[in-house]
PDB file of C-alpha atoms in Angstrom:
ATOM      1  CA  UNK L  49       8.024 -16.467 -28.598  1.00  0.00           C
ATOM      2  CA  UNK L  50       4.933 -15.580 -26.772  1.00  0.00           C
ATOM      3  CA  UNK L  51       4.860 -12.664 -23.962  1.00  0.00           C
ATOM      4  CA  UNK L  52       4.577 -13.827 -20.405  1.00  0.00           C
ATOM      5  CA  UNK L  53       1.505 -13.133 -19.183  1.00  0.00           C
ATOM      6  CA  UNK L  54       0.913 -11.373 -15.189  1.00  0.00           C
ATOM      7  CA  UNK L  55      -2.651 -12.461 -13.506  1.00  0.00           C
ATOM      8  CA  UNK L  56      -4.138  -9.397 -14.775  1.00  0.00           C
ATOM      9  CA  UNK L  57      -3.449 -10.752 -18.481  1.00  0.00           C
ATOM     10  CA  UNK L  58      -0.841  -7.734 -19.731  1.00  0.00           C
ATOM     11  CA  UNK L  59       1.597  -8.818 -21.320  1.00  0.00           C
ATOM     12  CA  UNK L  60       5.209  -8.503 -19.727  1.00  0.00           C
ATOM     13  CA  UNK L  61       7.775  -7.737 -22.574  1.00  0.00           C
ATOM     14  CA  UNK L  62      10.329 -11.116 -23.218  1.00  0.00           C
ATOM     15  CA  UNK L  63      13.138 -11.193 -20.902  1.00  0.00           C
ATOM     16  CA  UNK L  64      16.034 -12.078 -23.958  1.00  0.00           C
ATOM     17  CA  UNK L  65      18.744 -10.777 -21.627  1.00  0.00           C
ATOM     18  CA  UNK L  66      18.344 -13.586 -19.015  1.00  0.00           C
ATOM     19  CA  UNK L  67      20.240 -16.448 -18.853  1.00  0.00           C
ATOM     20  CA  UNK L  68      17.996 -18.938 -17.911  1.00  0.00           C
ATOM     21  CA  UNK L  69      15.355 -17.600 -20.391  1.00  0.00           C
ATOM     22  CA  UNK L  70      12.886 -16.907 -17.882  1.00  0.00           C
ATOM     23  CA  UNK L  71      11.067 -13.425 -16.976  1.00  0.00           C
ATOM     24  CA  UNK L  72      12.209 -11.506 -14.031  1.00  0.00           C
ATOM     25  CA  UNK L  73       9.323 -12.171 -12.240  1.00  0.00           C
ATOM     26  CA  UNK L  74       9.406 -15.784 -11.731  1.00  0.00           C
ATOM     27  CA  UNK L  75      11.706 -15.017  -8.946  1.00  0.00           C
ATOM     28  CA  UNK L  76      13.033 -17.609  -6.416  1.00  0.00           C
ATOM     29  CA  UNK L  77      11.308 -19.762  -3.901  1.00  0.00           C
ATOM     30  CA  UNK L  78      14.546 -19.064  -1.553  1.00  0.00           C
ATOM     31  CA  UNK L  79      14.156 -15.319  -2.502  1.00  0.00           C
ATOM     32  CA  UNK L  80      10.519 -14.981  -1.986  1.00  0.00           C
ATOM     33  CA  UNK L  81      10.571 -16.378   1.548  1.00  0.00           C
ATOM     34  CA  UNK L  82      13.040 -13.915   2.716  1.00  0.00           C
ATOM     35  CA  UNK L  83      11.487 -11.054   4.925  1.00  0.00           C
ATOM     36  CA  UNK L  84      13.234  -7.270   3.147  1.00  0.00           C
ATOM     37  CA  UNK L  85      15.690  -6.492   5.766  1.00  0.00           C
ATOM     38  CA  UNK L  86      17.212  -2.732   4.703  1.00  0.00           C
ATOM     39  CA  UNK L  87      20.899  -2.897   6.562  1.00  0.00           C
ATOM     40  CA  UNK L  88      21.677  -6.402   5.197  1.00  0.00           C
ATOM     41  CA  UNK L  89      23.567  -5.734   2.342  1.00  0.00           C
ATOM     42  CA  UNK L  90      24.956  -2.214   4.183  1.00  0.00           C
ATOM     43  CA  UNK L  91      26.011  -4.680   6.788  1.00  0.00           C
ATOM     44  CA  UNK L  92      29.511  -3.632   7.903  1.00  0.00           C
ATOM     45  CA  UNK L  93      30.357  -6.993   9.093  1.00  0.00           C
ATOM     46  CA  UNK L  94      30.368  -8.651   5.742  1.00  0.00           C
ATOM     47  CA  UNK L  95      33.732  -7.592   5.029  1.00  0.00           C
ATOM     48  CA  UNK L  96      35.559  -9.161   8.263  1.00  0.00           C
ATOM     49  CA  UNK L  97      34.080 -12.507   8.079  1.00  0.00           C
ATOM     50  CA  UNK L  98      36.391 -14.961   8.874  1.00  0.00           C
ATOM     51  CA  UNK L  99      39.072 -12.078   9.520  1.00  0.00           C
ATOM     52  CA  UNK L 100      36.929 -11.193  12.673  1.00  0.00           C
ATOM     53  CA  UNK L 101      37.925 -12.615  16.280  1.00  0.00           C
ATOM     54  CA  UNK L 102      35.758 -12.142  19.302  1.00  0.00           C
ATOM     55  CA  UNK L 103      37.907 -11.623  22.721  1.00  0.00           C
ATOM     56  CA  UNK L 104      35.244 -11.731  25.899  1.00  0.00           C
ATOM     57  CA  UNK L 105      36.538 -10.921  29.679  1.00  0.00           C
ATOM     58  CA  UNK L 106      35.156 -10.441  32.459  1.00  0.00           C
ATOM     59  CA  UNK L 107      33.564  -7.076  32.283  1.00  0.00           C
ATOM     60  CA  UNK L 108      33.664  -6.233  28.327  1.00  0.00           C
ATOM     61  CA  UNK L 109      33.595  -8.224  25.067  1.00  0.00           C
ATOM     62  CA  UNK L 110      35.897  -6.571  22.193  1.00  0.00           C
ATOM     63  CA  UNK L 111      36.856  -7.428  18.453  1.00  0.00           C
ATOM     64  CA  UNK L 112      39.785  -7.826  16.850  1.00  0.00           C
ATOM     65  CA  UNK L 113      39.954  -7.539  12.791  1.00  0.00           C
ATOM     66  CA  UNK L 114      43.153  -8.673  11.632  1.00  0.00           C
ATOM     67  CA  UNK L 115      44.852  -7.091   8.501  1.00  0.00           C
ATOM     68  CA  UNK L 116      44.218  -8.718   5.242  1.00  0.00           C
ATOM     69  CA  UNK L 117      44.829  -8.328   1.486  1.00  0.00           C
ATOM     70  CA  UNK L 118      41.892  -5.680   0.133  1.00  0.00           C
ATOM     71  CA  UNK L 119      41.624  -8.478  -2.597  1.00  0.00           C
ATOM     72  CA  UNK L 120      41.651 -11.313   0.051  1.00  0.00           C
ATOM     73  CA  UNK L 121      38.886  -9.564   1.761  1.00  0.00           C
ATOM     74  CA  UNK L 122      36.498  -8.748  -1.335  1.00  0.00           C
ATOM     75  CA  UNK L 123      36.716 -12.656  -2.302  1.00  0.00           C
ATOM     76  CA  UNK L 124      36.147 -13.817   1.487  1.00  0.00           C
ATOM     77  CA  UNK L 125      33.232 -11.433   1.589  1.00  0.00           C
ATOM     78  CA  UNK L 126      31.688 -12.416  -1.754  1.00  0.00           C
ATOM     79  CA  UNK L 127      32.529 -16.620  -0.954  1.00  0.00           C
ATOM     80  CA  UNK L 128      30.558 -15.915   2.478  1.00  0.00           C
ATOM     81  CA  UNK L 129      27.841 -14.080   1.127  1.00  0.00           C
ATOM     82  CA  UNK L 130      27.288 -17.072  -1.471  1.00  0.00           C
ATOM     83  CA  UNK L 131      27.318 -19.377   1.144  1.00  0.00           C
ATOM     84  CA  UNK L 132      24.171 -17.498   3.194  1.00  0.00           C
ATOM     85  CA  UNK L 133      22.520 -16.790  -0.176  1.00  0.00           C
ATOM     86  CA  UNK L 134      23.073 -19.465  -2.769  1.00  0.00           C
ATOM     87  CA  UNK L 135      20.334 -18.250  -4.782  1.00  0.00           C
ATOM     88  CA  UNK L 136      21.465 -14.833  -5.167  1.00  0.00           C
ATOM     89  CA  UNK L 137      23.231 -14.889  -8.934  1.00  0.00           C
ATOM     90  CA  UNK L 138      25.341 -11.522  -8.307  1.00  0.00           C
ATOM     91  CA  UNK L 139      28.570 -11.524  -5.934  1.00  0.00           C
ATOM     92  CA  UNK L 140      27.860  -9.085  -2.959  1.00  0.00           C
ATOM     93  CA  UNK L 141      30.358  -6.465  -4.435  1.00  0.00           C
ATOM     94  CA  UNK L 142      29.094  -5.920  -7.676  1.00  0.00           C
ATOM     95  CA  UNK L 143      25.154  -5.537  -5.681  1.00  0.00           C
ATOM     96  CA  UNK L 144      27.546  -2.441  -4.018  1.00  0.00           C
ATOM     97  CA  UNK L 145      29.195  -1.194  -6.717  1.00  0.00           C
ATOM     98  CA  UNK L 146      25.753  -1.165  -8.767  1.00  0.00           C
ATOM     99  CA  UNK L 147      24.320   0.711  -6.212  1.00  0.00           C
ATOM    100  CA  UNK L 148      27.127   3.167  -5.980  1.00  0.00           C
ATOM    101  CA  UNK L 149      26.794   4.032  -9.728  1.00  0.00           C
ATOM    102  CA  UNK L 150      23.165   4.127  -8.652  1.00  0.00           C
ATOM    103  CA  UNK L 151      24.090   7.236  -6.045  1.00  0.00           C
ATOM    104  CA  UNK L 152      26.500   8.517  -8.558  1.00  0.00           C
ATOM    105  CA  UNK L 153      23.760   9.129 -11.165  1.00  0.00           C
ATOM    106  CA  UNK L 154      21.665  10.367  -8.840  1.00  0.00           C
ATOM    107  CA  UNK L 155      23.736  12.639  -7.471  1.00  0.00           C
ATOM    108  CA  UNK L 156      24.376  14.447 -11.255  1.00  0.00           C
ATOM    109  CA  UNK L 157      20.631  14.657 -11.582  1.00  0.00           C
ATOM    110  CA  UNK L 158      20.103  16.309  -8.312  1.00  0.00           C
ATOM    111  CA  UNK L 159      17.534  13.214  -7.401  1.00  0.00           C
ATOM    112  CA  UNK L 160      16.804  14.143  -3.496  1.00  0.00           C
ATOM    113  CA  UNK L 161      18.477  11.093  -1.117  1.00  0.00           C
ATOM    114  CA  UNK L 162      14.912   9.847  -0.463  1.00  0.00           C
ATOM    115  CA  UNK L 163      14.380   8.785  -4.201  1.00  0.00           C
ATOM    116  CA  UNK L 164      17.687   6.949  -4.484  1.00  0.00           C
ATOM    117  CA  UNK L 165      16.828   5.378  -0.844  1.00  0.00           C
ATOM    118  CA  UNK L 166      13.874   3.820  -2.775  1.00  0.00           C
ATOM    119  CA  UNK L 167      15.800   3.266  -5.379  1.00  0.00           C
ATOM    120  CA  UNK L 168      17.959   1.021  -3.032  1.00  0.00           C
ATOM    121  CA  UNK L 169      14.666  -1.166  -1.396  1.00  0.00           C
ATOM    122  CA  UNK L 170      12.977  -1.889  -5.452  1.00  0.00           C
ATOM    123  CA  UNK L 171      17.005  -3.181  -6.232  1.00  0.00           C
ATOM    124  CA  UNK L 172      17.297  -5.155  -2.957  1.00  0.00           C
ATOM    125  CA  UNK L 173      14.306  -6.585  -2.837  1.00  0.00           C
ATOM    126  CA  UNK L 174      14.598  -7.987  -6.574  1.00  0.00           C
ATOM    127  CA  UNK L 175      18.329  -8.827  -5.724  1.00  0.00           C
ATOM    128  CA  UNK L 176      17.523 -10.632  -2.982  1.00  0.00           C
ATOM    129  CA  UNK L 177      14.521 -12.786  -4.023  1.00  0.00           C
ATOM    130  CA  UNK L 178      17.313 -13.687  -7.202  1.00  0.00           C
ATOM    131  CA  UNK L 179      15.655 -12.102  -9.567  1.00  0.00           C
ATOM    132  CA  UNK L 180      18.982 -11.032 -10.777  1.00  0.00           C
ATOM    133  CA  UNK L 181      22.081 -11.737 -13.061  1.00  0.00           C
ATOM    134  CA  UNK L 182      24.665 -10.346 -15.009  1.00  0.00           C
ATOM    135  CA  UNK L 183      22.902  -9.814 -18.149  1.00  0.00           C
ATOM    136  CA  UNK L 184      19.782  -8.009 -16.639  1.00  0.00           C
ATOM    137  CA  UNK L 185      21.594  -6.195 -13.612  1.00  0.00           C
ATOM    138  CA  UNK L 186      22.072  -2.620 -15.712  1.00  0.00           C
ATOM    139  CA  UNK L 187      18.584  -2.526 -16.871  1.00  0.00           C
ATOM    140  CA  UNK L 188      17.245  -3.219 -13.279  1.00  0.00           C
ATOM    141  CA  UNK L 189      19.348  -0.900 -11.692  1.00  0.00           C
ATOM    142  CA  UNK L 190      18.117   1.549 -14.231  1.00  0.00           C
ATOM    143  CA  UNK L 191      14.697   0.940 -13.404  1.00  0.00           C
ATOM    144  CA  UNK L 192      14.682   1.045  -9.859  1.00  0.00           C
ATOM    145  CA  UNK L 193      16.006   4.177 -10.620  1.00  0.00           C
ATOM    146  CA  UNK L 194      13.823   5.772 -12.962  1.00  0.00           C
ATOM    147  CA  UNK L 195      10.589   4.473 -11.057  1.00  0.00           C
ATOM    148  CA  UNK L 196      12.219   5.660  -7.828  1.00  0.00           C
ATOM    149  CA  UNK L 197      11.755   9.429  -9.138  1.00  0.00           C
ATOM    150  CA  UNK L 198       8.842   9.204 -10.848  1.00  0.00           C
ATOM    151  CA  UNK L 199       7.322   8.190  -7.611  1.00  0.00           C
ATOM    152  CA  UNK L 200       8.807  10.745  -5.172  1.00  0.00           C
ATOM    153  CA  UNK L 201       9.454  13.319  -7.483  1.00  0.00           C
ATOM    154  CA  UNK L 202       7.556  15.379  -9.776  1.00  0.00           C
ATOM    155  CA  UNK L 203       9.435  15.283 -12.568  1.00  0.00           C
ATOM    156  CA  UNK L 204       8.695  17.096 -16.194  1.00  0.00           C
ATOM    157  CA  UNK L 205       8.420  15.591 -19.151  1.00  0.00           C
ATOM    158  CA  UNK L 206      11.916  17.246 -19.969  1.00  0.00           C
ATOM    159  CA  UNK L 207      13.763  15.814 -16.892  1.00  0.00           C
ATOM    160  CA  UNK L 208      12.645  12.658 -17.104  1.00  0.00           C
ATOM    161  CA  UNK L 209      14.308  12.719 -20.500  1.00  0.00           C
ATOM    162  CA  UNK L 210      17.373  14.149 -19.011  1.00  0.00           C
ATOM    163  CA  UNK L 211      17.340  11.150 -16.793  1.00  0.00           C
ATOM    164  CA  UNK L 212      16.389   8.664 -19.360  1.00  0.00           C
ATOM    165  CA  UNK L 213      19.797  10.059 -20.847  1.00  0.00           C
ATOM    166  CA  UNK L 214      22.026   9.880 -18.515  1.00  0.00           C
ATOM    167  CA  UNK L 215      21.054   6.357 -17.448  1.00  0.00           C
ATOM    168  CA  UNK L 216      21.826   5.301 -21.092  1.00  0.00           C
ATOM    169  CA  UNK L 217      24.729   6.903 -20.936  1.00  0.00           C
ATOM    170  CA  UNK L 218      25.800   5.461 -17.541  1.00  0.00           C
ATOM    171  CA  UNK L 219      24.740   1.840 -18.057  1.00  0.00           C
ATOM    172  CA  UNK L 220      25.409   1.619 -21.464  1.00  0.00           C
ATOM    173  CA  UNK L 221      21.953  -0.170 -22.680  1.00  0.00           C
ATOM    174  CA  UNK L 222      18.983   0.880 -25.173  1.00  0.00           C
ATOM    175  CA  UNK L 223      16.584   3.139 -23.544  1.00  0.00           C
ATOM    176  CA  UNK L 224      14.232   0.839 -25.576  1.00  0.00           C
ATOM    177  CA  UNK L 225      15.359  -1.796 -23.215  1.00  0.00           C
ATOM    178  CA  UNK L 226      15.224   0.218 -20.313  1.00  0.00           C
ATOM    179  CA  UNK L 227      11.585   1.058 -21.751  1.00  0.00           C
ATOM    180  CA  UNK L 228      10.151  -2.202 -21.544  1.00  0.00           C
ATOM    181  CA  UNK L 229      12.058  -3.267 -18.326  1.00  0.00           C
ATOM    182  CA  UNK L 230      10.627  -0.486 -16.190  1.00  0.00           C
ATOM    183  CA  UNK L 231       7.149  -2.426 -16.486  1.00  0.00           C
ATOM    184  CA  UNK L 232       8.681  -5.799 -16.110  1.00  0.00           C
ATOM    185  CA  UNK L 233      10.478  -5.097 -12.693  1.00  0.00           C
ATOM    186  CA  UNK L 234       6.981  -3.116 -11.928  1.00  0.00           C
ATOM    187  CA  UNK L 235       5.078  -6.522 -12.050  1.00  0.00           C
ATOM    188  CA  UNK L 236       8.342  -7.976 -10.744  1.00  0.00           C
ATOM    189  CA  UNK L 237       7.549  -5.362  -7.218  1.00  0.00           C
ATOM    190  CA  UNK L 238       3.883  -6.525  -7.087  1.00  0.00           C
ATOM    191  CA  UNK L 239       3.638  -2.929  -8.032  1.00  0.00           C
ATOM    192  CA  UNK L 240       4.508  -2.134  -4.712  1.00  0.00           C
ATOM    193  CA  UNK L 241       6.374   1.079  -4.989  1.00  0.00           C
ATOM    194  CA  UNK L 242       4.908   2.937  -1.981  1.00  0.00           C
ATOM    195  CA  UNK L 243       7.748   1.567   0.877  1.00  0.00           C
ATOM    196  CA  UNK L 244       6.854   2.007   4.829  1.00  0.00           C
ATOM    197  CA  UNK L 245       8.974   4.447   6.574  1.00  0.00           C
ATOM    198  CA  UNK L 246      11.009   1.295   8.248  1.00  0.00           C
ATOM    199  CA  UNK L 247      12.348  -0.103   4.789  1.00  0.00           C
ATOM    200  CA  UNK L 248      13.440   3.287   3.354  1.00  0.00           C
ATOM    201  CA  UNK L 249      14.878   5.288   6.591  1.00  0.00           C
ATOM    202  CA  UNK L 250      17.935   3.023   6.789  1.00  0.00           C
ATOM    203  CA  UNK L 251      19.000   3.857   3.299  1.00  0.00           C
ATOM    204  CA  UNK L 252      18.241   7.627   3.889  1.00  0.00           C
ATOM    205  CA  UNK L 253      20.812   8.017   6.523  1.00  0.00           C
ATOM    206  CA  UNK L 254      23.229   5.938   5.369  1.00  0.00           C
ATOM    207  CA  UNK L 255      22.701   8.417   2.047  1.00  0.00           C
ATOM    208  CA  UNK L 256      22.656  11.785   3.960  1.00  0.00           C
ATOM    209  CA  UNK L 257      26.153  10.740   5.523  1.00  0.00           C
ATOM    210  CA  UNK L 258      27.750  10.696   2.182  1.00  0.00           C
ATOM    211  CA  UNK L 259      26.083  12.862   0.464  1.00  0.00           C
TER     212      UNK L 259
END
């Protein structure tokens, strides 16, 4: 099996772990057309969806959430979130709880709230263009991750090992894997890893709330 090629000609390790058998990078048509917004997937209103009225009178609008079933609610959220974003291959849930276990990590390596911020954008922005799935989810996560600190932290040699380590241990793949996939969702960014203040602020107080 021959290595996909990017337009520069380097070779961009085989993508074995995805389904459809094609690199990360191919991305979506749906995906790519989408503009990065940073509080959609943070959006508090996913969870009410069809649980949500809207009451308007005359001099104030209010809304009413009624009570429902944790588990009724996580499948109602994930069913409407499939609906807006058919091309998304992940349920809206796991996308959180990926990124929680991507602030988790963080938070036992010390990483400041800024890296795991961009952390957030690299995973949301390959989530959301569907270059995602449950074979390659891990190793992106990772990724994001590990180019996240090498970017806005300056990291030695030894902690980058430390970190190496503990996403292995956390995510349960081959660093080898993690190795080769660090390039491949590098391409995957346009190797775009320097974010505007407007993508990565969101995420940073969202962070600095719970950390």
């Amino acid at each position: 099996m021959k290595n996909d090629l990017s337009q520069e000609g380097v070779p961009v390790p085989p993508l074995h772990w995805c389904s459809e058998g094609c690199p990360l990078h191919a991305g979506s048509d749906a995906g790519d057309a989408l503009e990065y917004n940073p509080n959609l997937l943070d959006d508090p209103q996913w969870p009410c969806g069809k649980h949500k009225r809207v009451l308007i009178f005359a001099s104030y609008m209010t809304t009413v959430i009624e009570y429902v079933k944790p588990s009724d609610l996580k499948k109602d959220m994930n069913e409407t979130f499939r609906e807006k974003f058919p091309h998304v291959k992940l349920t809206l849930s796991k996308i959180r709880s990926l990124k929680r276990e991507m602030r988790n990590l963080s938070e036992e390596c010390s990483l400041e709230p800024v890296t795991v911020s961009m952390a957030y954008v690299y995973f949301e922005k390959l989530v959301l263009q569907g270059k995602l799935n449950k074979h390659n989810r891990k190793l992106c996560a990772g990724a994001c991750v590990l180019l996240a600190a090498k970017i806005s932290s300056d990291l030695r040699r030894s902690e980058v090992k430390q970190l190496i380590d503990k996403l292995e241990e956390r995510f349960r793949f081959n660093r080898r894997d993690l190795i080769g996939f660090e390039f491949t969702v590098l391409v995957a960014l346009e190797l775009a890893l320097y974010l505007p203040e407007s993508q990565v602020l969101p995420h940073y107080r969202r962070l600095t709330q719970q950390f």
